[in-house]
Amino acid sequence: MIYDARASKGGTILQFTQIALEQRRRGITVVAVLSLIVAMLAVPAFATHYQASLEGSEFQIDDDANLKVDADPDATLDWANVTEVRRQDEPTGTGDNSYKGGVKEDTSCPQETTGSIPNNKSDLLSFGAYEEEGGAGDAGFLHLFWSRVNNPSGTTLMDFEFNQSEVGCAVGPNFQRTEDDILLEYSIDQGGARADITIRRWTADGAWGAATALSAQDATGTINSSVIPAAESDGLITAGSLSARTFGEATIDLDAIFDDTKCESFGSAMLKSRASDSFTSQLKDFIAPVPISLTNCGQVIIRKETIPDGATATFGYTKTFGTDPASTNTFSLQDGGSKTYDGVLFGTGYTVDETTVLDEWEFTSVDCSASSGVAADITGSVVTFDIDDADDVLDCTYTNTQLTGSVLVHKVDDAGALLAGAGFTLTPGDVAMTESDDGVFCTDGLFLGDYTVTESTVPPGYTGGDPQNVTVDSASTCAERLATEGELPDLTFTNNPVPGTVTITKVDDADPANALDGAGFTLYVDDDPNGVWDDVNETTVAKAEQLTVGGETTFTEVAQGFYCAVESTTPSGYETADPQCFEITVGTTPKGPTIELTFVDVRLHKVIVIVCHEGTNTLAESTVTNGSGELQTLVASDLEAELCALDGFGGKGHGEKQLTVDVGSDAHN
């Protein structure tokens, strides 16, 4: 059997006739061809009602136009199960609006009137539009329908106008026209089933340009040859039925409408009827514009986040997608910033890549979960995607993390030796530094920037160091730095021992002892710290003389070291106490060490000699010697008799006499 694919899936008689003529030219008899036709017609047709659907579309455009979804493995959409933009015309009659007589398609803002459209002159009933999303690299499809009150004689003419502007004309129903607005002409000859669809564009000269026919691969349209019951009209009517040739539908491949080098957007659509198939014939009825969103461009949004927040570093990006208006393929962002491209032309295999990352930063991630209608393929920092629908939005956030460094601190005493027991805090962040060894502190994971190090814990007995500033300007870890012998610290904190206090108490040898005022004490450096005062060689004064008040004096701010306290001024009548030597060491409290010394001054004695004439109990002047000292005894006194009456050593004649005086311990009490 000879089989021609053009006659499959419900071909028309016209197609079969064309096949017969072709076969005749090839020498096959007409009888044989007609036999073939009869045989083929006997084979059950495969869903002839949706033969008009465009390849790639899932929308059913039926040979016998209707609104219901018919069984079809390839087309699953029809007006009954989509949500289209729809508008009903005003009811037929005196209130029905239409164009004023004489206005034509080239009239920029045609005026309207009411009640002038007879029922037999393409009185419109309704208008609908639906956009079907395309596949990869496909702009998708625009589906249109119209319905009218009656089937007039002659050619069916419908004009669909799409405007970029959404600003209405000062008069009439139309929107203001802009260059490249679109007019789709839908024409079906009397008795025909398929529409011829042409496209015109509004020119800068203020008129519609020449018509361009759309091929059968780019556009298709049909009219109903059967009655459509109200129940199958998807609400176009509520009772009765739509007569034959009063409902039509069409599909246009948007690739045929859009210029793939430009971003075009149409915000409104309307339906019109004309008096005849002449383009210059006058306009008749209209259905006022409905808002639509028809565009061949998507959107790309690239956002920038950094860890930590607030970084001022600049990151560079490279894109490969085209835009209208044209844009450069590189851009840069800082933390919190974004780059939005609203006019991204349809295309496949587009990429965005983060191509410039500063040395102190590293790429962390890119998240495109906020995208809509776009399945992004992410490999490292490269995002690959398609933009093939007006609703496509690629929305990606790039995150970069700043590399981290470390701060190394040494804690030493006044001799430069590492000192344990301290604690340090880093700000901002109030990070407690880690002590890796006595006096060695290191903390890493710090973002590059400026920090302040504060000694939060001071070793007992030492003074704390003032806060110091440090800048982390390169990547490093504590493990790396501590493993390097002789690694110099970023900061060194030197603690001096807290000065000591020396309190001296001065008393006499009485029991109980008496506090002595006016005693002077001086602190000398003990150059040879053996606990013995050397008044010849140890002459360096550490603290100048201070006098006792209330029996006490206190030396403050005495630095660590060896000292001797010397009684440099002794009150009259007392023996000078011996010096005392001591050491000021590092204390165990924040106040420092305290030395308490007590000096006891022994009271001195006076020996008074009185010489009397024993017989008369009168004073006798005599000379008394004590070593090299000499004094004269009392020779006259009001107490002469009383003094001479005191017990004494009598029976002594003139001349030198030897007496011994023993000042015993009892004399000190």
Coordinates of N, CA and C in Angstrom, one line a residue, residues 255-430:
D255 N 7.9 33.1 19.1 CA 9.2 33.4 18.4 C 8.9 34.1 17.1
A256 N 7.7 34.0 16.5 CA 7.4 34.7 15.3 C 7.0 36.1 15.5
I257 N 6.6 36.4 16.8 CA 6.2 37.8 17.1 C 7.4 38.6 17.6
F258 N 8.2 38.0 18.4 CA 9.2 38.8 19.1 C 10.5 38.8 18.2
D259 N 11.2 40.0 18.3 CA 12.5 40.1 17.8 C 13.5 39.7 18.8
D260 N 14.2 38.6 18.6 CA 15.0 38.0 19.6 C 16.2 38.9 20.0
T261 N 16.4 40.0 19.3 CA 17.5 40.9 19.7 C 17.0 42.1 20.5
K262 N 15.6 42.1 20.7 CA 15.0 43.2 21.5 C 14.2 42.7 22.6
C263 N 14.0 43.5 23.6 CA 13.1 43.1 24.7 C 11.8 43.9 24.5
E264 N 10.8 43.1 24.2 CA 9.5 43.7 23.9 C 8.5 43.3 24.9
S265 N 7.7 44.2 25.4 CA 6.6 43.9 26.4 C 5.3 44.6 26.0
F266 N 4.3 43.8 26.0 CA 2.9 44.3 25.7 C 2.1 44.2 26.9
G267 N 1.4 45.3 27.2 CA 0.6 45.4 28.5 C -0.9 45.3 28.3
S268 N -1.3 45.4 27.0 CA -2.8 45.3 26.8 C -3.1 44.7 25.4
A269 N -4.3 44.1 25.3 CA -4.7 43.5 24.1 C -6.2 43.8 23.9
M270 N -6.6 44.0 22.6 CA -8.0 44.2 22.3 C -8.4 43.5 21.0
L271 N -9.7 43.4 20.8 CA -10.3 42.7 19.6 C -11.1 43.7 18.8
K272 N -11.0 43.6 17.5 CA -11.8 44.5 16.6 C -12.3 43.7 15.4
S273 N -13.4 44.2 14.8 CA -13.9 43.6 13.5 C -13.9 44.7 12.5
R274 N -13.7 44.2 11.2 CA -13.7 45.2 10.1 C -14.8 44.9 9.1
A275 N -15.1 45.9 8.3 CA -16.3 45.8 7.4 C -16.0 44.8 6.2
S276 N -14.7 44.7 5.8 CA -14.4 43.8 4.7 C -12.9 43.4 4.8
D277 N -12.5 42.6 3.9 CA -11.1 42.1 3.9 C -10.1 43.1 3.5
S278 N -10.5 44.2 3.0 CA -9.6 45.3 2.7 C -9.1 46.0 4.0
F279 N -7.8 46.1 4.0 CA -7.2 46.7 5.3 C -7.7 48.1 5.5
T280 N -8.0 48.8 4.5 CA -8.4 50.2 4.6 C -9.9 50.3 4.9
S281 N -10.6 49.2 5.0 CA -12.1 49.3 5.3 C -12.3 49.8 6.7
Q282 N -13.5 50.3 6.9 CA -13.7 50.9 8.2 C -13.9 49.8 9.3
L283 N -13.5 50.2 10.5 CA -13.7 49.4 11.7 C -15.1 49.4 12.1
K284 N -15.5 48.2 12.7 CA -16.9 48.1 13.2 C -16.9 48.0 14.7
D285 N -17.0 46.8 15.2 CA -17.2 46.5 16.6 C -15.8 46.4 17.3
F286 N -15.7 46.5 18.6 CA -14.5 46.3 19.4 C -14.8 45.7 20.7
I287 N -13.9 45.1 21.3 CA -13.9 44.7 22.7 C -12.8 45.4 23.3
A288 N -13.1 46.3 24.3 CA -12.1 47.2 24.9 C -10.8 46.4 25.4
P289 N -9.7 47.1 25.4 CA -8.4 46.5 25.8 C -8.5 45.8 27.2
V290 N -7.9 44.7 27.3 CA -7.7 44.0 28.6 C -6.2 44.0 28.9
P291 N -5.9 44.1 30.2 CA -4.5 44.1 30.6 C -3.8 42.7 30.4
I292 N -2.7 42.7 29.9 CA -1.9 41.4 29.7 C -0.5 41.7 30.1
S293 N 0.3 40.6 30.2 CA 1.7 40.7 30.4 C 2.4 39.8 29.4
L294 N 2.8 40.4 28.3 CA 3.4 39.6 27.2 C 4.7 40.1 26.9
T295 N 5.8 39.4 27.1 CA 7.1 39.9 26.9 C 8.0 38.7 26.5
N296 N 9.1 39.1 25.9 CA 10.1 38.1 25.5 C 11.4 38.2 26.4
C297 N 11.3 38.8 27.5 CA 12.4 39.0 28.4 C 12.1 38.5 29.8
G298 N 13.2 38.0 30.4 CA 13.1 37.6 31.8 C 13.9 38.5 32.7
Q299 N 14.2 38.1 33.9 CA 14.9 38.9 34.8 C 16.0 38.1 35.5
V300 N 17.1 38.8 35.7 CA 18.2 38.2 36.5 C 18.6 39.1 37.6
I301 N 18.6 38.6 38.8 CA 19.0 39.4 40.0 C 20.2 38.6 40.7
I302 N 21.3 39.3 40.9 CA 22.4 38.8 41.6 C 22.7 39.6 42.8
R303 N 22.7 38.9 43.9 CA 22.8 39.6 45.2 C 24.2 39.2 45.9
K304 N 24.6 40.1 46.8 CA 25.9 39.8 47.4 C 25.8 39.8 48.9
E305 N 26.3 38.8 49.6 CA 26.4 38.8 51.0 C 27.8 38.4 51.4
T306 N 28.3 38.9 52.6 CA 29.6 38.5 53.0 C 29.5 38.1 54.5
I307 N 30.5 37.3 54.9 CA 30.7 36.9 56.2 C 32.1 37.4 56.6
P308 N 32.2 38.4 57.5 CA 31.2 39.0 58.3 C 30.4 40.1 57.5
D309 N 29.3 40.5 58.0 CA 28.5 41.6 57.4 C 29.3 42.9 57.4
G310 N 28.8 43.7 56.4 CA 29.4 45.1 56.4 C 30.7 45.2 55.7
A311 N 31.2 44.2 55.0 CA 32.5 44.3 54.4 C 32.5 45.3 53.2
T312 N 33.5 46.0 53.0 CA 33.6 46.9 51.9 C 34.4 46.4 50.7
A313 N 34.7 45.1 50.7 CA 35.5 44.5 49.6 C 34.5 44.5 48.4
T314 N 35.1 44.6 47.2 CA 34.4 44.6 45.9 C 34.7 43.3 45.2
F315 N 33.6 42.6 44.7 CA 33.7 41.3 44.0 C 33.2 41.5 42.6
G316 N 33.9 40.9 41.7 CA 33.6 41.0 40.2 C 32.9 39.8 39.7
Y317 N 32.0 40.1 38.7 CA 31.2 39.0 38.1 C 31.2 39.2 36.6
T318 N 31.1 38.0 35.9 CA 31.0 38.0 34.5 C 29.7 37.3 34.1
K319 N 29.0 37.8 33.1 CA 27.7 37.2 32.6 C 27.9 36.9 31.1
T320 N 27.0 36.0 30.7 CA 27.0 35.7 29.2 C 25.7 35.9 28.6
F321 N 24.7 36.4 29.3 CA 23.3 36.6 28.7 C 23.2 38.0 28.1
G322 N 22.4 38.1 27.1 CA 22.1 39.4 26.4 C 21.0 40.1 27.1
T323 N 21.0 41.4 27.0 CA 19.9 42.2 27.5 C 19.6 43.3 26.5
D324 N 18.4 43.8 26.7 CA 17.9 45.0 25.9 C 17.4 46.0 26.9
P325 N 18.0 47.2 26.9 CA 19.2 47.6 26.2 C 20.4 46.8 26.5
A326 N 21.4 46.8 25.6 CA 22.6 46.0 25.8 C 23.3 46.5 27.0
S327 N 24.0 45.5 27.7 CA 24.8 45.8 28.9 C 26.1 45.1 28.8
T328 N 27.1 45.7 29.5 CA 28.4 45.1 29.6 C 28.3 43.7 30.3
N329 N 29.2 42.8 30.0 CA 29.2 41.5 30.6 C 29.9 41.4 31.9
T330 N 30.3 42.5 32.5 CA 30.9 42.5 33.8 C 30.3 43.5 34.7
F331 N 30.2 43.1 36.0 CA 29.7 44.1 37.0 C 30.3 43.7 38.3
S332 N 30.2 44.6 39.3 CA 30.8 44.3 40.6 C 29.8 44.6 41.7
L333 N 30.0 44.0 42.8 CA 29.1 44.1 44.0 C 29.8 44.2 45.3
Q334 N 29.2 44.9 46.3 CA 29.7 44.8 47.6 C 28.6 44.2 48.5
D335 N 29.0 44.0 49.8 CA 28.1 43.3 50.7 C 26.8 44.1 50.8
G336 N 25.6 43.4 50.7 CA 24.3 44.0 50.7 C 23.8 44.6 49.4
G337 N 24.7 44.6 48.4 CA 24.3 45.1 47.1 C 23.7 44.1 46.2
S338 N 23.1 44.5 45.1 CA 22.5 43.6 44.1 C 22.6 44.3 42.7
K339 N 22.5 43.4 41.7 CA 22.5 43.9 40.3 C 21.3 43.2 39.7
T340 N 20.4 44.1 39.1 CA 19.1 43.6 38.5 C 19.1 43.9 37.0
Y341 N 18.9 42.8 36.2 CA 18.7 43.0 34.8 C 17.3 42.7 34.5
D342 N 16.5 43.7 34.1 CA 15.1 43.5 33.8 C 14.8 43.0 32.3
G343 N 15.7 43.3 31.4 CA 15.5 43.0 30.0 C 16.4 41.9 29.5
V344 N 16.3 40.7 30.1 CA 17.1 39.6 29.7 C 16.5 38.9 28.6
L345 N 17.1 38.8 27.4 CA 16.6 38.2 26.3 C 16.5 36.7 26.4
F346 N 15.5 36.1 25.8 CA 15.4 34.6 25.9 C 16.6 33.9 25.3
G347 N 17.0 32.9 26.0 CA 18.1 32.1 25.5 C 18.5 31.0 26.5
T348 N 19.4 30.1 26.0 CA 19.7 28.9 26.8 C 21.2 28.9 27.1
G349 N 21.6 28.2 28.1 CA 23.0 28.1 28.4 C 23.7 29.4 28.9
Y350 N 22.9 30.3 29.5 CA 23.4 31.5 30.0 C 24.2 31.2 31.3
T351 N 25.2 32.0 31.6 CA 26.0 31.8 32.8 C 26.2 33.1 33.5
V352 N 26.4 33.0 34.9 CA 26.9 34.1 35.7 C 28.0 33.4 36.6
D353 N 29.1 34.1 36.7 CA 30.3 33.6 37.4 C 30.9 34.7 38.3
E354 N 31.3 34.4 39.5 CA 32.1 35.3 40.3 C 33.5 35.1 39.9
T355 N 34.1 36.1 39.2 CA 35.4 35.9 38.6 C 36.5 36.7 39.4
T356 N 36.1 37.6 40.2 CA 37.1 38.4 41.0 C 36.8 38.3 42.5
V357 N 37.8 37.6 43.2 CA 37.7 37.5 44.6 C 39.0 37.9 45.2
L358 N 39.0 38.9 46.1 CA 40.3 39.4 46.7 C 41.0 38.3 47.5
D359 N 42.3 38.5 47.6 CA 43.1 37.4 48.2 C 42.7 37.1 49.6
E360 N 42.1 38.1 50.4 CA 41.7 37.8 51.8 C 40.3 37.2 51.9
W361 N 39.7 36.9 50.7 CA 38.4 36.3 50.7 C 38.4 35.0 50.0
E362 N 37.3 34.2 50.3 CA 37.1 33.0 49.6 C 35.6 32.8 49.2
F363 N 35.4 32.2 48.1 CA 34.0 31.9 47.7 C 33.4 30.9 48.6
T364 N 32.2 31.1 49.1 CA 31.5 30.2 50.1 C 30.4 29.4 49.4
S365 N 29.5 30.1 48.8 CA 28.3 29.4 48.2 C 27.6 30.4 47.3
V366 N 26.7 29.8 46.5 CA 25.7 30.6 45.7 C 24.4 29.9 45.9
D367 N 23.4 30.7 46.2 CA 22.0 30.1 46.5 C 21.0 30.8 45.5
C368 N 20.4 29.9 44.7 CA 19.5 30.4 43.7 C 18.1 30.0 44.0
S369 N 17.8 29.6 45.2 CA 16.5 29.1 45.6 C 15.4 30.1 45.5
A370 N 15.7 31.4 45.4 CA 14.7 32.5 45.3 C 14.2 32.6 43.8
S371 N 14.8 31.9 42.9 CA 14.5 32.0 41.5 C 13.1 31.5 41.2
S372 N 12.5 32.0 40.1 CA 11.1 31.6 39.8 C 11.1 31.2 38.3
G373 N 10.7 29.9 38.0 CA 10.6 29.5 36.7 C 12.0 29.1 36.0
V374 N 13.0 29.1 36.8 CA 14.4 28.9 36.3 C 15.0 27.8 37.2
A375 N 15.5 26.7 36.5 CA 16.2 25.7 37.1 C 17.7 25.9 36.9
A376 N 18.4 26.5 38.0 CA 19.8 26.8 37.9 C 20.7 25.6 38.1
D377 N 21.7 25.5 37.3 CA 22.7 24.4 37.5 C 23.9 25.1 38.1
I378 N 24.3 24.7 39.3 CA 25.4 25.4 40.0 C 26.6 24.5 40.0
T379 N 27.7 25.0 39.5 CA 29.0 24.3 39.6 C 30.0 25.2 40.1
G380 N 30.4 25.1 41.4 CA 31.3 26.0 42.0 C 30.6 27.4 42.1
S381 N 31.2 28.4 41.5 CA 30.7 29.7 41.5 C 29.9 30.0 40.2
V382 N 29.9 29.0 39.3 CA 29.3 29.2 38.0 C 27.8 28.8 38.0
V383 N 26.9 29.7 37.6 CA 25.5 29.4 37.6 C 25.1 29.3 36.1
T384 N 24.6 28.2 35.6 CA 24.1 28.0 34.3 C 22.6 27.9 34.3
F385 N 21.9 28.6 33.3 CA 20.5 28.7 33.4 C 19.9 29.1 32.0
D386 N 18.6 28.9 31.8 CA 17.9 29.3 30.6 C 16.9 30.4 31.0
I387 N 16.6 31.3 30.1 CA 15.5 32.3 30.3 C 14.7 32.1 29.0
D388 N 13.5 31.5 29.2 CA 12.7 31.2 28.0 C 11.2 31.5 28.3
D389 N 10.9 32.3 29.3 CA 9.6 32.7 29.6 C 9.6 34.1 30.3
A390 N 8.5 34.8 30.1 CA 8.4 36.1 30.6 C 8.4 36.1 32.1
D391 N 8.0 35.0 32.7 CA 8.0 35.0 34.2 C 9.3 34.4 34.8
D392 N 10.2 34.1 34.0 CA 11.5 33.6 34.5 C 12.3 34.6 35.2
V393 N 12.7 34.3 36.4 CA 13.5 35.2 37.2 C 14.6 34.3 37.9
L394 N 15.8 34.6 37.5 CA 17.0 34.0 38.2 C 17.4 34.9 39.3
D395 N 17.3 34.4 40.5 CA 17.6 35.3 41.7 C 18.6 34.5 42.6
C396 N 19.8 34.9 42.5 CA 20.9 34.2 43.2 C 21.6 35.1 44.1
T397 N 22.0 34.5 45.3 CA 22.8 35.2 46.3 C 24.2 34.6 46.4
Y398 N 25.2 35.3 46.1 CA 26.6 34.9 46.3 C 27.1 35.2 47.7
T399 N 27.7 34.3 48.4 CA 28.2 34.5 49.7 C 29.7 34.3 49.7
N400 N 30.4 35.2 50.3 CA 31.9 35.0 50.4 C 32.2 35.2 51.9
T401 N 33.2 34.4 52.3 CA 33.7 34.5 53.7 C 35.1 35.0 53.7
Q402 N 35.3 36.0 54.6 CA 36.7 36.6 54.7 C 37.6 35.5 55.4
L403 N 38.8 35.4 54.8 CA 39.8 34.6 55.5 C 40.1 35.1 56.9
T404 N 40.6 34.2 57.7 CA 40.8 34.6 59.1 C 42.2 34.5 59.5
G405 N 42.6 35.3 60.4 CA 44.0 35.4 60.9 C 44.0 35.1 62.4
S406 N 45.1 35.4 63.0 CA 45.3 35.1 64.4 C 46.0 36.3 65.1
V407 N 45.9 36.3 66.5 CA 46.6 37.3 67.3 C 47.4 36.5 68.3
L408 N 48.7 36.8 68.4 CA 49.6 36.1 69.3 C 50.1 37.2 70.4
V409 N 49.9 36.9 71.6 CA 50.3 37.8 72.7 C 51.2 37.1 73.7
H410 N 52.3 37.8 74.1 CA 53.1 37.3 75.2 C 52.9 38.2 76.4
K411 N 52.9 37.5 77.6 CA 52.8 38.1 78.9 C 54.1 37.9 79.6
V412 N 54.8 39.0 80.0 CA 56.1 38.9 80.6 C 56.1 39.8 81.9
D413 N 57.1 39.5 82.8 CA 57.3 40.3 83.9 C 58.3 41.4 83.6
D414 N 58.6 42.1 84.7 CA 59.5 43.3 84.4 C 60.9 42.8 84.0
A415 N 61.2 41.6 84.2 CA 62.5 41.1 83.8 C 62.5 40.4 82.4
G416 N 61.3 40.4 81.7 CA 61.1 39.9 80.4 C 60.8 38.4 80.3
A417 N 60.6 37.8 81.5 CA 60.3 36.4 81.5 C 58.8 36.2 81.4
L418 N 58.4 35.1 80.6 CA 57.0 34.8 80.5 C 56.3 34.6 81.8
L419 N 55.1 35.2 81.9 CA 54.4 35.2 83.2 C 53.1 34.6 83.1
A420 N 52.8 33.6 83.9 CA 51.5 32.9 83.9 C 50.5 33.6 84.7
G421 N 49.2 33.2 84.6 CA 48.2 33.7 85.4 C 47.4 34.9 84.9
A422 N 47.7 35.3 83.7 CA 47.0 36.5 83.1 C 45.8 36.0 82.2
G423 N 45.0 36.9 81.8 CA 43.9 36.6 80.9 C 43.7 37.8 80.0
F424 N 43.3 37.5 78.7 CA 43.2 38.6 77.7 C 41.8 38.4 77.0
T425 N 41.3 39.6 76.6 CA 40.0 39.6 75.8 C 40.2 40.4 74.6
L426 N 39.7 39.9 73.4 CA 39.7 40.6 72.1 C 38.4 41.3 71.9
T427 N 38.4 42.5 71.5 CA 37.2 43.2 71.0 C 37.5 43.8 69.6
P428 N 36.4 43.9 68.7 CA 35.0 43.5 69.0 C 34.8 42.0 69.1
G429 N 33.7 41.7 69.7 CA 33.4 40.3 69.9 C 33.6 39.7 71.3
D430 N 34.3 40.5 72.1 CA 34.6 40.0 73.5 C 35.1 38.6 73.5

